[in-house]
Each structure stands twice: as structure tokens, then as C-alpha cells.
PDB file of C-alpha atoms and ligand atoms in Angstrom:
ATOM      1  CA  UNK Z   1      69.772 109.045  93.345  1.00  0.00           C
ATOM      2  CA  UNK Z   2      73.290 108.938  92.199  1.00  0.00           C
ATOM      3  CA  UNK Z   3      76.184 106.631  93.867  1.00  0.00           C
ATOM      4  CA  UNK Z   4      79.449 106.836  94.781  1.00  0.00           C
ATOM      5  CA  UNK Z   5      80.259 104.273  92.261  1.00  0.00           C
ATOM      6  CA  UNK Z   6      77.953 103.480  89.156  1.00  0.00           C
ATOM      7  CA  UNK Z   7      79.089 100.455  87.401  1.00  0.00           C
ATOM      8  CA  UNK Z   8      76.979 100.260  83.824  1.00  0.00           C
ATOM      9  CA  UNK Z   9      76.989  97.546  81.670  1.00  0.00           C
ATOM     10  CA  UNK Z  10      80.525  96.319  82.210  1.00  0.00           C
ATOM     11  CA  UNK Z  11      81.398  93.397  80.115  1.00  0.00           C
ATOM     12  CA  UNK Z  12      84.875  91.668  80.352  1.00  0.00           C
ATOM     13  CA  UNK Z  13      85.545  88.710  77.870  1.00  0.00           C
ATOM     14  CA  UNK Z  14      88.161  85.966  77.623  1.00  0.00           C
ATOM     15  CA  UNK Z  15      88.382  84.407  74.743  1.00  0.00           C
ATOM     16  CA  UNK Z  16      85.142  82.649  74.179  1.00  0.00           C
ATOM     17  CA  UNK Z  17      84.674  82.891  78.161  1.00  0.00           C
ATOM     18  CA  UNK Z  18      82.660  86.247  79.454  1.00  0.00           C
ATOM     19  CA  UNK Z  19      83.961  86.572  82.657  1.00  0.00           C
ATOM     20  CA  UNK Z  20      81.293  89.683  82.966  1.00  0.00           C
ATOM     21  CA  UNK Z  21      78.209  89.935  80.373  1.00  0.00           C
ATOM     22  CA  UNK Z  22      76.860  93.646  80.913  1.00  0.00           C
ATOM     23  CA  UNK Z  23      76.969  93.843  84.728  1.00  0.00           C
ATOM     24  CA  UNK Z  24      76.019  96.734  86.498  1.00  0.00           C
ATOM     25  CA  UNK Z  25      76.464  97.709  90.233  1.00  0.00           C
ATOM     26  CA  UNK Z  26      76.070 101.049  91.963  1.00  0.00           C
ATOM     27  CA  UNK Z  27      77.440 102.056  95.832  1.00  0.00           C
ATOM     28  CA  UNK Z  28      76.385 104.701  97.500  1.00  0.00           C
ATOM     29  CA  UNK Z  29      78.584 107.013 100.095  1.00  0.00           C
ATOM     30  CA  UNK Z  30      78.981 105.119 103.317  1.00  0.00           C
ATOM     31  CA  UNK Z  31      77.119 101.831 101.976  1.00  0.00           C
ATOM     32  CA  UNK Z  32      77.790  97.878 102.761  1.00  0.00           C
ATOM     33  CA  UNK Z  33      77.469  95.935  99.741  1.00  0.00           C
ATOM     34  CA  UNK Z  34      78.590  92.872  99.262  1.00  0.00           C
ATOM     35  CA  UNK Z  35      79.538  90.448  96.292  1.00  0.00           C
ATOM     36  CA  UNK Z  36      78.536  87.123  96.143  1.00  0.00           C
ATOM     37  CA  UNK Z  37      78.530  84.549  93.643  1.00  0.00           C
ATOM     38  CA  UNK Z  38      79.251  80.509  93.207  1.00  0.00           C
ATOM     39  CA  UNK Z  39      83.233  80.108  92.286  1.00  0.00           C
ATOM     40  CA  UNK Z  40      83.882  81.956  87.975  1.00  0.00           C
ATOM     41  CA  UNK Z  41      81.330  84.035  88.766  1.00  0.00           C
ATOM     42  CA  UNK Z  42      82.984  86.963  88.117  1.00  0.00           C
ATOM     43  CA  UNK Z  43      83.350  88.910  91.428  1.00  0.00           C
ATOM     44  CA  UNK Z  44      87.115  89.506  91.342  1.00  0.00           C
ATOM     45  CA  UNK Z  45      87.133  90.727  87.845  1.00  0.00           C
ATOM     46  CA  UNK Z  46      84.211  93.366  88.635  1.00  0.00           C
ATOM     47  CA  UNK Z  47      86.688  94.395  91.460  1.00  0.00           C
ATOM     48  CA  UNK Z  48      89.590  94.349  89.161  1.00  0.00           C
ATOM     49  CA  UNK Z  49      87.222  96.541  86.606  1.00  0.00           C
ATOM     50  CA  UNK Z  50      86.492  99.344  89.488  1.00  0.00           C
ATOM     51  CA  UNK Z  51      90.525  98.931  90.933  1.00  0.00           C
ATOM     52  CA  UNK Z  52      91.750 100.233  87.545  1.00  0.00           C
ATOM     53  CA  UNK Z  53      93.378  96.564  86.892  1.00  0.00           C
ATOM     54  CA  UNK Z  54      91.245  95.424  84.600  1.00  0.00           C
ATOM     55  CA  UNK Z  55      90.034  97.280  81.232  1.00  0.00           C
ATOM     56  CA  UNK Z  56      86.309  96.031  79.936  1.00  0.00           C
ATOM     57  CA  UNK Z  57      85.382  95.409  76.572  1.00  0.00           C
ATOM     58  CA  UNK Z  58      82.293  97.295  77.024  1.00  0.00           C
ATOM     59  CA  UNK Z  59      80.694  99.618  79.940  1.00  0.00           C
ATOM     60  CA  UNK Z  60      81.733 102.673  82.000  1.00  0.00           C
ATOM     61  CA  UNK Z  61      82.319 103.618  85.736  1.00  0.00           C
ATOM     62  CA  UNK Z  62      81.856 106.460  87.197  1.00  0.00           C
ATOM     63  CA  UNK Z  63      83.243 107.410  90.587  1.00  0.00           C
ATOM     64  CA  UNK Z  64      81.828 110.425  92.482  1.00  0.00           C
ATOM     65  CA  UNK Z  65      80.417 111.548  89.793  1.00  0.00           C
ATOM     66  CA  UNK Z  66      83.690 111.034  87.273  1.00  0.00           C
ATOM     67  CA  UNK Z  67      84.373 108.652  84.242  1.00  0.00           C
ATOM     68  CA  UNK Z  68      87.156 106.727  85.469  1.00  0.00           C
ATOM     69  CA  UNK Z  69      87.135 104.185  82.884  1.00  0.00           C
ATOM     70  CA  UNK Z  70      90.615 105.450  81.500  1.00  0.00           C
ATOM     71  CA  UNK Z  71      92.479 105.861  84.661  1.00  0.00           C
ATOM     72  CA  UNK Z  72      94.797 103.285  86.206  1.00  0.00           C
ATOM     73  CA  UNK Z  73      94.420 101.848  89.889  1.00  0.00           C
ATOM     74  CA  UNK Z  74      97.057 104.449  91.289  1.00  0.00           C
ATOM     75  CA  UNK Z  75      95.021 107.372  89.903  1.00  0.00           C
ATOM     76  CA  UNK Z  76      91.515 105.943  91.302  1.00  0.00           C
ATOM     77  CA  UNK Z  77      93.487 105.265  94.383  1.00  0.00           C
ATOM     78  CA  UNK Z  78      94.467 108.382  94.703  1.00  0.00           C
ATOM     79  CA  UNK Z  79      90.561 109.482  93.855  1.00  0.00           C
ATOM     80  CA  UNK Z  80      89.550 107.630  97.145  1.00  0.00           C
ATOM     81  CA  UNK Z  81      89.260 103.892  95.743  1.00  0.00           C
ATOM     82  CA  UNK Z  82      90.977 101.669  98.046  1.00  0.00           C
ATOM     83  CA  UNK Z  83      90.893  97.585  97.484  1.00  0.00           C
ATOM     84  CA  UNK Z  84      92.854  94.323  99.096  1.00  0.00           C
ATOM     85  CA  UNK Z  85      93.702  91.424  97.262  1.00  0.00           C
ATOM     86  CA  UNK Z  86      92.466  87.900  96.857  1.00  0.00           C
ATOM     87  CA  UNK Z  87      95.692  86.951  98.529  1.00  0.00           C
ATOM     88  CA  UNK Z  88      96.996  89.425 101.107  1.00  0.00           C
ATOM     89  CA  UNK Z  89      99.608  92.228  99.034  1.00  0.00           C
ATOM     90  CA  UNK Z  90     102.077  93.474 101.129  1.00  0.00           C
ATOM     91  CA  UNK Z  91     105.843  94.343 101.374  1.00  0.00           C
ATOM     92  CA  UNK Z  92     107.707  91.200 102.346  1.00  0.00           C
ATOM     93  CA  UNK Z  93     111.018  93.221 104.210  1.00  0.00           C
ATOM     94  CA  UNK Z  94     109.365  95.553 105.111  1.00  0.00           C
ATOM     95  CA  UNK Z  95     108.095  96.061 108.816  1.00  0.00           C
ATOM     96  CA  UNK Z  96     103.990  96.519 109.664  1.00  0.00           C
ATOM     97  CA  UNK Z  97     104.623  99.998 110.604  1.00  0.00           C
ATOM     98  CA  UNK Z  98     106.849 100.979 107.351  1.00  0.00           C
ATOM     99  CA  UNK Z  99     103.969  98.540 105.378  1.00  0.00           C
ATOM    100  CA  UNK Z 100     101.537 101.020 106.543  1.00  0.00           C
ATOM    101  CA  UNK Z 101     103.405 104.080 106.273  1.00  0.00           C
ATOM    102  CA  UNK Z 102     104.083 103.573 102.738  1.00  0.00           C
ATOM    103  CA  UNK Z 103     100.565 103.310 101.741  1.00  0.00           C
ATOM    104  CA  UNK Z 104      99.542 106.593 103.745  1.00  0.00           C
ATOM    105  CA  UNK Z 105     102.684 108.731 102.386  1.00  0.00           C
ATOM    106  CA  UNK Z 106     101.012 109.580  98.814  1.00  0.00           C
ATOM    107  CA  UNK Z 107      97.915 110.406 100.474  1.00  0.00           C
ATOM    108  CA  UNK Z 108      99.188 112.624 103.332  1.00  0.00           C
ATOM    109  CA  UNK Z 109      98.763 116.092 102.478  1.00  0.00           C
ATOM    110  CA  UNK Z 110     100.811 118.275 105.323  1.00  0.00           C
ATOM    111  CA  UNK Z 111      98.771 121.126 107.477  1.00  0.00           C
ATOM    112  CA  UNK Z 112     102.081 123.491 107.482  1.00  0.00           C
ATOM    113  CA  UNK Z 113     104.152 122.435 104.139  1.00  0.00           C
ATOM    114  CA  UNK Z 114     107.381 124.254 105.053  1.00  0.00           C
ATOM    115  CA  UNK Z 115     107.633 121.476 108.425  1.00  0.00           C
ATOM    116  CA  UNK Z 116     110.336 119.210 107.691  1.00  0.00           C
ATOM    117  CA  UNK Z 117     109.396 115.723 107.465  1.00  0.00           C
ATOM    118  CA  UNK Z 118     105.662 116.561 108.434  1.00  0.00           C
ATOM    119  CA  UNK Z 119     104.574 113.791 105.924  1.00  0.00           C
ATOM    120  CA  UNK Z 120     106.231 111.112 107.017  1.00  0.00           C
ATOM    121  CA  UNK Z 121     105.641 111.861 110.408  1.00  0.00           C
ATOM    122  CA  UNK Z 122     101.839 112.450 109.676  1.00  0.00           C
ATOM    123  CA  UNK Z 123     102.296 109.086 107.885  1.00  0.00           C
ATOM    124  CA  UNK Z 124     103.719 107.582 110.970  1.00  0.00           C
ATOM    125  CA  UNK Z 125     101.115 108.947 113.472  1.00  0.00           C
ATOM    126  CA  UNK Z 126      98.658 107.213 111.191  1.00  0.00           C
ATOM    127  CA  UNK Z 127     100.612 104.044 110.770  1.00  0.00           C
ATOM    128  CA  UNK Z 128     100.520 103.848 114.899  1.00  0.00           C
ATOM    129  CA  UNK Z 129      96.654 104.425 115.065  1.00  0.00           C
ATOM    130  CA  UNK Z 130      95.666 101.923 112.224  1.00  0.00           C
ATOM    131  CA  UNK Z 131      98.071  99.344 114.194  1.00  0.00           C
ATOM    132  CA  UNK Z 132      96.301  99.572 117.637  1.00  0.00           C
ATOM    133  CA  UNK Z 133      92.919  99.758 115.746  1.00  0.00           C
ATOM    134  CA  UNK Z 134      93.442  96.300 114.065  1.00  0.00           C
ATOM    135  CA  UNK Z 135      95.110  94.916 117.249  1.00  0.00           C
ATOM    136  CA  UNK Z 136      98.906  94.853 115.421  1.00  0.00           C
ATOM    137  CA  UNK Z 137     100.831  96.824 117.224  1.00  0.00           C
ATOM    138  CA  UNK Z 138     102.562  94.254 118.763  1.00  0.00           C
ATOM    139  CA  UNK Z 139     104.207  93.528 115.780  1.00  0.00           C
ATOM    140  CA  UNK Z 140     104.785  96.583 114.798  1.00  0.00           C
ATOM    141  CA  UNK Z 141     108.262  96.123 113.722  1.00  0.00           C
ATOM    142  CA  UNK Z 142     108.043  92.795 112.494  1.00  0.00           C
ATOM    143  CA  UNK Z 143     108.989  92.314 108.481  1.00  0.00           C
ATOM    144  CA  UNK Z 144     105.538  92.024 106.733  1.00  0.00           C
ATOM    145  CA  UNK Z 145     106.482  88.636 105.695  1.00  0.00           C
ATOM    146  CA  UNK Z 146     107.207  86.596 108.804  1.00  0.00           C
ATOM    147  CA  UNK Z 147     103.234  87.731 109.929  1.00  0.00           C
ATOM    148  CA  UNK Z 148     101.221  84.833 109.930  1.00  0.00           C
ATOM    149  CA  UNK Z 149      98.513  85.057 106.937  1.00  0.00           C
ATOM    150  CA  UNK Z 150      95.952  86.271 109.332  1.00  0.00           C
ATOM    151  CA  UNK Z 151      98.026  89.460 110.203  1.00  0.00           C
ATOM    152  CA  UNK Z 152      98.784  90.273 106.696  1.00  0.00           C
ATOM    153  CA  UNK Z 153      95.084  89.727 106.233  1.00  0.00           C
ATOM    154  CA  UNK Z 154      94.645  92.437 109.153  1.00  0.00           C
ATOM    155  CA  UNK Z 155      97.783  94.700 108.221  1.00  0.00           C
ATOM    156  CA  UNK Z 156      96.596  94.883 104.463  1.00  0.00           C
ATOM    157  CA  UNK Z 157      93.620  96.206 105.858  1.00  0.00           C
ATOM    158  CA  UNK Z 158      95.516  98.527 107.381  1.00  0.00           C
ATOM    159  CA  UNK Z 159      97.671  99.618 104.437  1.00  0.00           C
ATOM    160  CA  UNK Z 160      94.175  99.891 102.612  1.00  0.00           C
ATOM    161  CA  UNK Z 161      92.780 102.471 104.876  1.00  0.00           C
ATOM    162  CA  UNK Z 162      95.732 104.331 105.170  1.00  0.00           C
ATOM    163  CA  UNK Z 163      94.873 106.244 102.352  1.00  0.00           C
ATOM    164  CA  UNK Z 164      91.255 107.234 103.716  1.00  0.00           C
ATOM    165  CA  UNK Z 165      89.195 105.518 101.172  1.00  0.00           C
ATOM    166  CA  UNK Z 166      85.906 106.366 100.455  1.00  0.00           C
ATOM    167  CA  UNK Z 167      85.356 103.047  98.980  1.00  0.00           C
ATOM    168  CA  UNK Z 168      87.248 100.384  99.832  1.00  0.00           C
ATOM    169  CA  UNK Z 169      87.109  97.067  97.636  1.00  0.00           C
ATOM    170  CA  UNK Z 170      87.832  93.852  99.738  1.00  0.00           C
ATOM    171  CA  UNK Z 171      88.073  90.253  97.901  1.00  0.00           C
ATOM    172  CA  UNK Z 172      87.589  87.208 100.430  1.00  0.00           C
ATOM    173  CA  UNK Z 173      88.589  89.388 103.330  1.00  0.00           C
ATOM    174  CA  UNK Z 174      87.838  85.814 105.790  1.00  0.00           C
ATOM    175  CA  UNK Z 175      89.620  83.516 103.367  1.00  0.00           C
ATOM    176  CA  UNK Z 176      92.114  81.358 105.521  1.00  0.00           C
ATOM    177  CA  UNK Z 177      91.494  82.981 108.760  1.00  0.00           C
ATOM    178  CA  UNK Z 178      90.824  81.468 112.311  1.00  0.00           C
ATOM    179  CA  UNK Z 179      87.500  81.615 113.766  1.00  0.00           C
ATOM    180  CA  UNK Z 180      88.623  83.901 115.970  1.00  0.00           C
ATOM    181  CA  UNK Z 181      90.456  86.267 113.578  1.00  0.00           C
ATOM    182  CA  UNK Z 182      86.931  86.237 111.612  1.00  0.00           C
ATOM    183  CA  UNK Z 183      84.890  87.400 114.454  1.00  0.00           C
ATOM    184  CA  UNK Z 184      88.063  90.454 115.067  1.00  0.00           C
ATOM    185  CA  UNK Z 185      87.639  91.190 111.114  1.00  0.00           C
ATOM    186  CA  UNK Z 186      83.860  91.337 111.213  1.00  0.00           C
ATOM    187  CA  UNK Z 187      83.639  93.851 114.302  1.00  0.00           C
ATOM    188  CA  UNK Z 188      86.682  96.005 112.894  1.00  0.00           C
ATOM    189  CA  UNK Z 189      84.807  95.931 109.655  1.00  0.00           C
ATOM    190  CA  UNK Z 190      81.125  96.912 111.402  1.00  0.00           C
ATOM    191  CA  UNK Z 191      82.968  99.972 113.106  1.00  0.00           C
ATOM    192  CA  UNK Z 192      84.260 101.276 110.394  1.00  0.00           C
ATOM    193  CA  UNK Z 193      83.348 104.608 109.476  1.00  0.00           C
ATOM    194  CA  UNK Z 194      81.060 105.692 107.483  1.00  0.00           C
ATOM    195  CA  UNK Z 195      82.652 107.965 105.642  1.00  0.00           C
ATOM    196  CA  UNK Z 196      84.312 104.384 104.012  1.00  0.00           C
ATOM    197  CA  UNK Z 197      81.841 102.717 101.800  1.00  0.00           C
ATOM    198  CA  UNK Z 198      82.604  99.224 101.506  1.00  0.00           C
ATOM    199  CA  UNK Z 199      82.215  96.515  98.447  1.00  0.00           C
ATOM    200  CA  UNK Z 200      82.663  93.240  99.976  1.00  0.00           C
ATOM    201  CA  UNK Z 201      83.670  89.805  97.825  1.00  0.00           C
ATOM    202  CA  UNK Z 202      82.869  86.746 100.241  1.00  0.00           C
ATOM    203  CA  UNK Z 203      81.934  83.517 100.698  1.00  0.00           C
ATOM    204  CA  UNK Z 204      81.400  83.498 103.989  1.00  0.00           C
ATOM    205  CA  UNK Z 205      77.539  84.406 103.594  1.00  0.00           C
ATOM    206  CA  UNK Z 206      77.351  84.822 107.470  1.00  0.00           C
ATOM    207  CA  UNK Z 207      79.730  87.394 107.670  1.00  0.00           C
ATOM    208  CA  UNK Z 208      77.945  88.721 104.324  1.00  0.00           C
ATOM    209  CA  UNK Z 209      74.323  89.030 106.037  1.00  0.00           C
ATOM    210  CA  UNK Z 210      75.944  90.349 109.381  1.00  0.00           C
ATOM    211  CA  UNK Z 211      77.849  93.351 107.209  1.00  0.00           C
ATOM    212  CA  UNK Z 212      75.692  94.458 104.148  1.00  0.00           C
ATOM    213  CA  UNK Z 213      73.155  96.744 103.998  1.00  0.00           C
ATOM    214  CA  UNK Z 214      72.621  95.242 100.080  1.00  0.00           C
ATOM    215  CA  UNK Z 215      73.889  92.118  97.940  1.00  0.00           C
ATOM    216  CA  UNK Z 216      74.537  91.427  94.154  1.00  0.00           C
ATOM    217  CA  UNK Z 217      74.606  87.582  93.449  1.00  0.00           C
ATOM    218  CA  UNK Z 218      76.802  87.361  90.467  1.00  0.00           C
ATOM    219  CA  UNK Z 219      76.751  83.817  88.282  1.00  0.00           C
ATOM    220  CA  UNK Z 220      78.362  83.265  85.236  1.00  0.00           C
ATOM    221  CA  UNK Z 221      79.203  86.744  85.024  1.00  0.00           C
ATOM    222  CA  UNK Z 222      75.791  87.685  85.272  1.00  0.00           C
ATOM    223  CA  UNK Z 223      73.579  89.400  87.628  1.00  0.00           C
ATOM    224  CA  UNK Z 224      71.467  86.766  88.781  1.00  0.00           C
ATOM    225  CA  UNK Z 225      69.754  88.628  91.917  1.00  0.00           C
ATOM    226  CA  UNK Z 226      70.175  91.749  93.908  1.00  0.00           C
ATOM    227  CA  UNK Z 227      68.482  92.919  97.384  1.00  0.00           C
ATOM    228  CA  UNK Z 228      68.681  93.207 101.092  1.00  0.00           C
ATOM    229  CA  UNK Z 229      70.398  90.420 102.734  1.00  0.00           C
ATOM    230  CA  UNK Z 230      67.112  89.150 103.596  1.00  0.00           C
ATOM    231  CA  UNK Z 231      65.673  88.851 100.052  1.00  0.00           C
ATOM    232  CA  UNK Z 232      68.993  86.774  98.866  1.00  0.00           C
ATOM    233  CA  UNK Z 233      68.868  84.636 102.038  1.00  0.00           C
ATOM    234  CA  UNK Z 234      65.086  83.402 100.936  1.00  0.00           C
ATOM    235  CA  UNK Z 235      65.607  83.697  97.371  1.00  0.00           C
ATOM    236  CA  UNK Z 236      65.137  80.529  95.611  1.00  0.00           C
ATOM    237  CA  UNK Z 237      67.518  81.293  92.905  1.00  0.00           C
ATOM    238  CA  UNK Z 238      70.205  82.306  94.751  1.00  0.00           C
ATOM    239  CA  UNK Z 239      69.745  78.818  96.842  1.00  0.00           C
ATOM    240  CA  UNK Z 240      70.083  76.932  93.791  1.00  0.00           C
ATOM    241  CA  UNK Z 241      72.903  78.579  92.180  1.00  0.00           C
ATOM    242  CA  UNK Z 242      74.998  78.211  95.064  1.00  0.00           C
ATOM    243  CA  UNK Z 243      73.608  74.328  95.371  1.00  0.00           C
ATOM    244  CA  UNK Z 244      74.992  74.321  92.367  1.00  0.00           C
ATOM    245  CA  UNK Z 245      77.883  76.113  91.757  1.00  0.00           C
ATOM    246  CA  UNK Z 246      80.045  76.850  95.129  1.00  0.00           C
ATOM    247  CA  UNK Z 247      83.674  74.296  95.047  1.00  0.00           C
TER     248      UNK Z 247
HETATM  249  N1  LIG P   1      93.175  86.572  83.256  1.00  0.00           N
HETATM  250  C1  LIG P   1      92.242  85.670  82.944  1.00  0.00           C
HETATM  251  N2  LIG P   1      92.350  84.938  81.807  1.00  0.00           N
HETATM  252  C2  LIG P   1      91.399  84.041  81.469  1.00  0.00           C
HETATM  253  N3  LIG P   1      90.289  83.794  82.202  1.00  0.00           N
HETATM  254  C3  LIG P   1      90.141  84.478  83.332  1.00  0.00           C
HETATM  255  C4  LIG P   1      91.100  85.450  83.768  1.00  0.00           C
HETATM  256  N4  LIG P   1      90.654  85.997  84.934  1.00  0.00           N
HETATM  257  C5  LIG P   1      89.500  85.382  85.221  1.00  0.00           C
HETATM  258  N5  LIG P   1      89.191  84.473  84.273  1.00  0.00           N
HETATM  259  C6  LIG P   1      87.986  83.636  84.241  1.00  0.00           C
HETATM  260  O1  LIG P   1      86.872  84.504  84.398  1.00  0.00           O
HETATM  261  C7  LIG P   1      85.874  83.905  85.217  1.00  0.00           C
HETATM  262  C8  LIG P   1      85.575  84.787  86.395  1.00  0.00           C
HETATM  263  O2  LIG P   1      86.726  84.774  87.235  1.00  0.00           O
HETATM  264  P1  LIG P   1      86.777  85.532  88.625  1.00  0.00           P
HETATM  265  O3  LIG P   1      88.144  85.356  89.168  1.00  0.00           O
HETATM  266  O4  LIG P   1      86.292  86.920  88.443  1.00  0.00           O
HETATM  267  O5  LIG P   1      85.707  84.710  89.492  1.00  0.00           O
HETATM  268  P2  LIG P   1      85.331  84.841  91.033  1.00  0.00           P
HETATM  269  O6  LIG P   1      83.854  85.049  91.096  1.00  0.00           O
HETATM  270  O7  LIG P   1      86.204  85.851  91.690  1.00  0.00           O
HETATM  271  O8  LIG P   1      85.647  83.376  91.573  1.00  0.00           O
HETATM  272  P3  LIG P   1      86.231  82.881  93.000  1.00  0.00           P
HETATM  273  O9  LIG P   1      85.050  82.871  93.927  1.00  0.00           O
HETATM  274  O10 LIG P   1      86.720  81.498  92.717  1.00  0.00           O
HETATM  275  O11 LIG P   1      87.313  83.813  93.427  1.00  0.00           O
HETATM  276  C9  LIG P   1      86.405  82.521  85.592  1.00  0.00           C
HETATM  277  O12 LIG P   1      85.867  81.567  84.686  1.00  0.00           O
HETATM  278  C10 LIG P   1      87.902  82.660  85.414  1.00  0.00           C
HETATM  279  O13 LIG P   1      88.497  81.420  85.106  1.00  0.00           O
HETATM  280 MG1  LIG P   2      87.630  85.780  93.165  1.00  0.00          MG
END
């Protein structure tokens, strides 16, 4: 069977330092899988290598059924790959709503293309829905940068999906966030559609097991296991490596 993405063989190097040492991952359409790995292991420059961001020395990827190894991340955004950052990427001045709205704009595609300003108003309809869905609309006109971090956690989200992703990449989604604002991540992320397939980076193994359908352990840029989440939860190596190797 053939995925959504197919990851073969990608090898990143720094230096003396790979970062990724033939790594390969596939995701299929509508599919959980999530990331995991001790701290260097890799798992942000895999997303990086999928996003467009990053460039491997060696491998290919294939999206829908496409060699994208030679686009950028706009061009495999547009394609349907979506991803948030590490640390939360949004416009500082600019207000949730217009955050959101500027994310959906290249991806709205007007039913009646004479209507004046259907896009942005398409764009805005969206904006609204994706606010109530993660529970923002109450600051809805509040500049992106006085949100507190789990907000811009929640509004990147937001500005991710806006684009109707078919796979959406999401690094440390929990990092920093409340107890609470975990447990509001993890259900918005379970009802997700599936018509989103999701690659999840996160420590958080709870919230790992609770979301995936299927994990990669990545260590020292290698695949050191991969498996349902109850295979990596009794797996011996994967115990030890993160004995090891989680800061
Ligand atoms: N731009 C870069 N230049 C040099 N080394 C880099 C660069 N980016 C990543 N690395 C190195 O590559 C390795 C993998 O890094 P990466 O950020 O992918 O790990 P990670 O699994 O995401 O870790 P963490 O869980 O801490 O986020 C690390 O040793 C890191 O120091
Ligand atoms: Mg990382």
C-alpha cells in the first residue's frame, strides 16, 4: 500500500554530526503517527525535511504520490502539507482573527470568482469557525503577541488548519502548556478530521499513546523502533534509550 507521505532513506548531515542516517517514514491518508525520540534525535529535522525547510543530503519524499524533494515549504503547503513550529510562529501585530485569515487566504479558492471580496470573506468565515473550534474566540481581536504562549500554541493550530491540510506536521504541540490546556489540545487533536493526517513530534508519551494509531522512535538519527503504541510502550529498547537519552 502506498502513503500519503513516503519518506525513503533521508539522510541530513552536519558536519561530522548526522542529524538523520537513512531514515524512512511513511503516513497514510487520515493516519496518527507520532515521532518520538530522546533529545538530538532527529525528529525536528525529519519535519523540517517533509516542511520543505530542510534539503537532505541523500533520500526522496514523495507526497500523494509526487516527488517533492525540490519544492520549497510554500509549494508543499500549498500541496496540502501543513506543520507548526517548535516554538509557536505567528504574526506578532496582528490580531487572532487576521493571524488566521492570512493563513487561509492562499488556500481559499472562491465558488463564484466574479464576487467581490469572496476570498477574504470565505477566509474570514473560516477564521470565525477555527476560533470557536479551538475555544479563541474570545480573543479574537487580540494582537497575536499579547496571547499567552498557550493561545499561540492553540491559534497556530488554527493558522495551520486554515489551509485544510491533509497532513499536518506538529513539533512539541504540549511543550509549555498547562495541564489543562494539554487535556483541550489532546481532545481538539482526537476530533480532528480525518481527512487531516497527522505526524506528531512529542515528548509527552501519554498524549503520544492516547493519539497515534503508529510510532517511529528515532535515536541518533536513526530508526531505532517502529509499531503500535503498544509495542513501543513494552519495548525494551525504546525503555532504555529514553533511560538514557531524554534531558
Ligand atoms: N542547523 C543545525 N546545525 C547544526 N546541527 C544541527 C542543526 N539542526 C540540528 N542540528 C543537530 O542535529 C541533531 C538533531 O537535531 P533535532 O533538532 O532534529 O533533534 P530533536 O529530535 O528535534 O531534539 P529535541 O527533542 O531536543 O527537539 C542534534 O544533534 C542537533 O544539535
Ligand atoms: Mg525538536
Amino acid at each position: 500500500m502506498t502513503g500519503l507521505l513516503e519518506a525513503h532513506c533521508v539522510t541530513v548531515r552536519y558536519g561530522s554530526l548526522a542529524a538523520l542516517d537513512s531514515v524512512d517514514l511513511c503516513v497514510h491518508d487520515g493516519q496518527r503517527h507520532a515521532l518520538i525520540g530522546p533529545n538530538g534525535a532527529g525528529k525536528t529535522t525529519l519535519l523540517n525535511v517533509i516542511g520543505g525547510s530542510t534539503r537532505p543530503q541523500r533520500g526522496t519524499v514523495r507526497f500523494d504520490g509526487r516527488d517533492v524533494g525540490r519544492w520549497g515549504p510554500a509549494a508543499r503547503a500549498r500541496q496540502g502539507i501543513n506543520r507548526i513550529h517548535q516554538r509557536p510562529a505567528v504574526f506578532p501585530t496582528l490580531t487572532a482573527t487576521e493571524n488566521i485569515v492570512v493563513a487561509a487566504l492562499p488556500r481559499v479558492i472562491p465558488r463564484r470568482r466574479w464576487w467581490p471580496g469572496g476570498r477574504r470573506r470565505i477566509a474570514y468565515h473560516r477564521a470565525g469557525a477555527l476560533l470557536d473550534q479551538m475555544g479563541l474566540a474570545d480573543v479574537a481581536a487580540v494582537p497575536a503577541g499579547h496571547l499567552a504562549h498557550g493561545q499561540r500554541r492553540q491559534l497556530e493550530i488554527a493558522m495551520a488548519l486554515a489551509g485544510r491540510p491533509r497532513l499536518l506536521l506538529l513539533d512539541e504541540p504540549a511543550a509549555g502548556l498547562s495541564a489543562v490546556e494539554v487535556g483541550r489540545l489532546a481532545e481538539m487533536l482526537r476530533t480532528l478530521p480525518r481527512a487531516v493526517a497527522l505526524l506528531l513530534v512529542e515528548h509527552r508519551l501519554d498524549l503520544v499513546y492516547a493519539l497515534s494509531d503508529t510510532v517511529t522512535v528515532l535515536r541518533d538519527g536513526r530508526t531505532l523502533a517502529a509499531g503500535t503504541p503498544d509495542e513501543i510502550r513494552t519495548s525494551p529498547l525504546v525503555r532504555r534509550a529514553y533511560a538514557d537519552g531524554v534531558a
